Coordinates of C-alpha atoms and ligand atoms in Angstrom, one line a residue:
X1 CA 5.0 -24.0 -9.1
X2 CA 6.0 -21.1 -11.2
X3 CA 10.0 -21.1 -11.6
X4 CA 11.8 -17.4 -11.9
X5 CA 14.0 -14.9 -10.6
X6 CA 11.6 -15.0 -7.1
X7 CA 11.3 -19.0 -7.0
X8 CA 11.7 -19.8 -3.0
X9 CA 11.2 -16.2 -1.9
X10 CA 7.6 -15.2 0.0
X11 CA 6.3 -11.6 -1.3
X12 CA 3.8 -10.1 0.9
X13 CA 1.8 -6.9 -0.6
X14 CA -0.8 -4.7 0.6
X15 CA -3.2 -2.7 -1.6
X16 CA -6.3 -1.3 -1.6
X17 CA -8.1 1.6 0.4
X18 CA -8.9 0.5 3.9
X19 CA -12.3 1.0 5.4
X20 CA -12.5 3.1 8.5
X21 CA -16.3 2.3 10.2
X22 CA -18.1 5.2 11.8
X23 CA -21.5 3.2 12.7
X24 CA -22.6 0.3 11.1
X25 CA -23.7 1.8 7.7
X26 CA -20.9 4.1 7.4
X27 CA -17.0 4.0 6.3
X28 CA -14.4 6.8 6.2
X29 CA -12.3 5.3 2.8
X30 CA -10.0 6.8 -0.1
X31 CA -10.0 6.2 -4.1
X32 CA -7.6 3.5 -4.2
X33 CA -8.6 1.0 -6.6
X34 CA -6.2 -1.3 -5.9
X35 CA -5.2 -2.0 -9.5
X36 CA -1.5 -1.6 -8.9
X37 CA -0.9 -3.6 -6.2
X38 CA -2.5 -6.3 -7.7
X39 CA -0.8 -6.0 -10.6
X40 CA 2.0 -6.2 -8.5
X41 CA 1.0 -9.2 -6.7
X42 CA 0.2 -11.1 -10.3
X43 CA 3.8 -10.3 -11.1
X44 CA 5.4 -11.8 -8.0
X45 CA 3.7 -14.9 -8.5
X46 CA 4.5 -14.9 -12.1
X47 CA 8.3 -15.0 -11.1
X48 CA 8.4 -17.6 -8.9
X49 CA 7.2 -16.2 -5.5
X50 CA 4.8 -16.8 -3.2
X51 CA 2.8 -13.9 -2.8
X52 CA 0.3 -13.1 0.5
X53 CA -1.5 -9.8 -0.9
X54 CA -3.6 -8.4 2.3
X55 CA -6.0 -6.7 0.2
X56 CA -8.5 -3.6 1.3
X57 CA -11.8 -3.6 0.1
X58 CA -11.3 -3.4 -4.0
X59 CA -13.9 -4.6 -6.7
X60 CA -10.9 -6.5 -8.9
X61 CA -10.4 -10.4 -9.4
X62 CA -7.8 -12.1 -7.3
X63 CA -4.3 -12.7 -9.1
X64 CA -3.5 -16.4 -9.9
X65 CA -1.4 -17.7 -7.7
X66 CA -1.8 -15.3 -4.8
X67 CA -3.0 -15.7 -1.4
X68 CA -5.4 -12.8 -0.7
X69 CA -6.0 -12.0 3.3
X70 CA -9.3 -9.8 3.1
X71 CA -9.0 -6.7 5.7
X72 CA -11.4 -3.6 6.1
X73 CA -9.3 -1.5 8.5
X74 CA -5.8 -0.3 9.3
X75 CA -5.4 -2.3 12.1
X76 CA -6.5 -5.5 10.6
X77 CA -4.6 -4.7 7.7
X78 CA -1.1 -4.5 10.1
X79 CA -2.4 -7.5 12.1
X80 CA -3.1 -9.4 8.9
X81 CA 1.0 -8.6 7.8
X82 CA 2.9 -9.3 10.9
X83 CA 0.7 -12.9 10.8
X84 CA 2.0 -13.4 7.2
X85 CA 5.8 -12.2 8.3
X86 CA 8.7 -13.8 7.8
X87 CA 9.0 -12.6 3.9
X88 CA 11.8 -12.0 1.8
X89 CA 10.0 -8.5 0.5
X90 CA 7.4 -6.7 1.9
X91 CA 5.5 -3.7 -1.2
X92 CA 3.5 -1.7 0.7
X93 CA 1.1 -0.5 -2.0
X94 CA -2.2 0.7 0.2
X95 CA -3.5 3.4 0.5
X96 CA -4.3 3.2 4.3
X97 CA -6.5 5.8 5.8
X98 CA -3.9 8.0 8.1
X99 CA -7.2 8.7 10.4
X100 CA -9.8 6.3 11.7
X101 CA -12.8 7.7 13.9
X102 CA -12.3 6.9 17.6
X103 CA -15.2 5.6 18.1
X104 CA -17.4 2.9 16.3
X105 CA -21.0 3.8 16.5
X106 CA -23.0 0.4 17.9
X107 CA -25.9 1.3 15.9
X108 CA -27.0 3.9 13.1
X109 CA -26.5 7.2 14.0
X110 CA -29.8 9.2 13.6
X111 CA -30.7 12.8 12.7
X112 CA -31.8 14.1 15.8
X113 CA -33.8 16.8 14.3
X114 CA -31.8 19.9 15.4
X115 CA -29.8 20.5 12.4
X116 CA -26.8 19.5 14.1
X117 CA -24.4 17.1 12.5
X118 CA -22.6 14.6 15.0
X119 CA -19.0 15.7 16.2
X120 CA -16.8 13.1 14.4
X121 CA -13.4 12.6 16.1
X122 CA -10.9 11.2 14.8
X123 CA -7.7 9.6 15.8
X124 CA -4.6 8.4 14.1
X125 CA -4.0 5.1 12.5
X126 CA -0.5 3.0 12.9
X127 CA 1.4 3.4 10.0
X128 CA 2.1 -0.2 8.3
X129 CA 5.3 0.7 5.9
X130 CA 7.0 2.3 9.3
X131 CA 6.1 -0.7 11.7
X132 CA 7.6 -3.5 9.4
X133 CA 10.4 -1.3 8.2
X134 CA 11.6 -0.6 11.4
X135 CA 10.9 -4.0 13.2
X136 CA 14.3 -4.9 15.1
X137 CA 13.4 -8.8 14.8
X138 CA 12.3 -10.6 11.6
X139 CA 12.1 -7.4 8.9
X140 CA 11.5 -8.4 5.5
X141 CA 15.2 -8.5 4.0
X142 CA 13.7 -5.5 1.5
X143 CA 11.4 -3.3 2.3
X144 CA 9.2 -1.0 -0.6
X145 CA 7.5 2.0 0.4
X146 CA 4.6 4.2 -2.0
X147 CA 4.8 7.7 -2.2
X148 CA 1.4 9.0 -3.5
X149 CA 1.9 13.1 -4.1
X150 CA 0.6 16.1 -5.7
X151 CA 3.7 18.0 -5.0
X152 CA 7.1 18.1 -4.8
X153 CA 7.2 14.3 -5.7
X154 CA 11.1 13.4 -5.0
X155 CA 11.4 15.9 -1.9
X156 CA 8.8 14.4 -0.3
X157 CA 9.8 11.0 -1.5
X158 CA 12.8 11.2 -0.3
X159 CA 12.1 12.0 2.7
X160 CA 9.5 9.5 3.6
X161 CA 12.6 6.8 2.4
X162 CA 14.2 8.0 5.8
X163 CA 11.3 8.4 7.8
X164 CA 9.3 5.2 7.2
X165 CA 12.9 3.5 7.3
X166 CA 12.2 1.7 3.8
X167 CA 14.6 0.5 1.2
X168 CA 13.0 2.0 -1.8
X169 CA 10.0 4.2 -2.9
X170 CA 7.6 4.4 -5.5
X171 CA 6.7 7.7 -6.0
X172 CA 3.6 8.6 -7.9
X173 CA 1.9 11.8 -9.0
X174 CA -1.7 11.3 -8.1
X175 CA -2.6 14.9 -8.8
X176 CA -6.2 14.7 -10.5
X177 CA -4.9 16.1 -14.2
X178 CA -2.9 12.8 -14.0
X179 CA -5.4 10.0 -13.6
X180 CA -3.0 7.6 -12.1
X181 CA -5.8 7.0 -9.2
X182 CA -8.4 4.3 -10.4
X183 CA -6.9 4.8 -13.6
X184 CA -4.8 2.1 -16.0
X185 CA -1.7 3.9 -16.1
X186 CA 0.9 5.1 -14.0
X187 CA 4.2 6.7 -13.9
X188 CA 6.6 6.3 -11.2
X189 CA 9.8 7.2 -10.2
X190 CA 12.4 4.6 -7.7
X191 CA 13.8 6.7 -4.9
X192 CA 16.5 4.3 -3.2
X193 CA 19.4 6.4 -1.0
X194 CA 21.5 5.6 -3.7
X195 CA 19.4 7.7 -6.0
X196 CA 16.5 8.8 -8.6
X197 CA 15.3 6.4 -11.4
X198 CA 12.3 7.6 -13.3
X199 CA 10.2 5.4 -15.5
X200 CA 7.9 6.5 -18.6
X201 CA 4.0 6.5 -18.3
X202 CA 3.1 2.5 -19.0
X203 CA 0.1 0.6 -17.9
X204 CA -0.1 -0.1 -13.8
X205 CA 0.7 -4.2 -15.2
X206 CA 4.0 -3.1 -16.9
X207 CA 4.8 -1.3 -13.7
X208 CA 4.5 -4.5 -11.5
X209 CA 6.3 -6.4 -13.8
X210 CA 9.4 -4.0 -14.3
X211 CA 9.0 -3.4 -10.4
X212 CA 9.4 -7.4 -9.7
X213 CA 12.3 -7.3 -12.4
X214 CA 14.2 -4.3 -10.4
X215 CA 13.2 -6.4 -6.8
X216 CA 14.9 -9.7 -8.2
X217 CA 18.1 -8.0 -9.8
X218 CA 18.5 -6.0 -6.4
X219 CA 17.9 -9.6 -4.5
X220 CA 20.7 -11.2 -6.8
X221 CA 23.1 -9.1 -5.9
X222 CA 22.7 -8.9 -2.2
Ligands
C5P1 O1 2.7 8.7 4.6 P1 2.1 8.2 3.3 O2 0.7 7.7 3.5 O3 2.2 9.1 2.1 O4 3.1 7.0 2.9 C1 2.7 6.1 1.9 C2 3.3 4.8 2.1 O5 3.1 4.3 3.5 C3 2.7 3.7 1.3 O6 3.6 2.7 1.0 C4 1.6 3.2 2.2 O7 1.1 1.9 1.9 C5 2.2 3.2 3.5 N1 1.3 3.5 4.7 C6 1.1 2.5 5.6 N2 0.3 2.7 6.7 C7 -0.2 3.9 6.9 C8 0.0 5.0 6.0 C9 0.8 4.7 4.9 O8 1.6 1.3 5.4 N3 -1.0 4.1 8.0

């Protein structure tokens, strides 16, 4: 095994869109590629940890040295984390669908010939980050939350910190004259309740490594 500042610690991460089925042909999904919470996931098993990575539906090469649990939807995706709990850190790096449709079509849904498109009703999905996060027994010792926004990044950080009851979080700017979404780069900024770090633009790889870094000096020192 790898030796590092996370030898003997487990790191679970999720990443990825999730898949939301409508019928059997059909998926309500986001852009995610996954790419940073893989690269993530690489880094935690490159210092030392063992890493379960419960992993959406992405096109991308599974990380040496990480176990990847394959989910479609929300609910398997907080199913597949409390099965993989206790860990030492829990990164929440998906981008889970906030809606699923209530119901599942059994078979294809069909034009009936009318014009009429079929009412689609939704219904809201349980929020991962906040379940863990505020779990009374057997909470991951340091929890990390993503804040993917177009505006007002650290507000609206900040306020999901309090509100998903997280340790840290990532905030990004995902608005589109960015590129961070599907794209190789990313710039972030660390919202703790201690306060605001902000990192330079780097490549989503040098963000998971620095991001490990910051996780192990923070698990050092209590
Ligand atoms: O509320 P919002 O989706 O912006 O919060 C983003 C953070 O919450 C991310 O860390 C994301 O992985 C997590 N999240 C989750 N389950 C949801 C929605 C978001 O774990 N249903």
């Amino acid at each position: 095994p790898v030796v590092g500042p996370l030898s003997g610690r487990h790191v679970i991460v999720t990443a990825g869109p999730t898949h939301e089925p409508i019928d059997p042909v059909r998926y309500i999904a986001n852009r995610s590629s996954g790419k940073q919470g893989y690269a993530i996931a690489a880094a935690a098993a490159a210092a030392g940890a063992r890493v379960t990575l419960v992993s959406g539906p992405v096109d991308l090469a599974p990380p040496v040295g990480v176990t990847v649990i394959e989910i479609e939807t929300a609910r398997d995706m907080l199913a597949a984390v409390e099965i993989a709990l206790p860990a030492d850190v829990a990164i929440f790096a998906a981008a889970v669908a906030d809606w699923r449709p209530v119901h599942e079509a059994a078979s294809k849904i069909k034009k009936d010939g009318s014009g009429a498109a079929p009412p689609l009703a939704m219904t809201e999905n349980p929020d991962i980050l906040a379940t863990i996060a505020h779990r009374s027994a057997g909470r991951p010792g340091l929890v990390v939350g993503f804040a993917a926004e177009t505006d007002d990044l650290i507000a609206n950080a900040s306020v999901k910190l309090n509100k998903k009851g997280c340790d840290v979080i990532v905030a990004n700017d995902v608005s589109a004259e960015g590129g961070v979404m599907g794209g190789a780069e990313n710039e972030v900024a660390l919202v703790t309740s201690e306060g605001i770090e902000r990192w330079p633009r780097m490549p989503k790889g040098e963000v998971g490594r620095r991001l490990v870094a910051w996780i192990g000096a923070r698990l050092a020192n209590g």
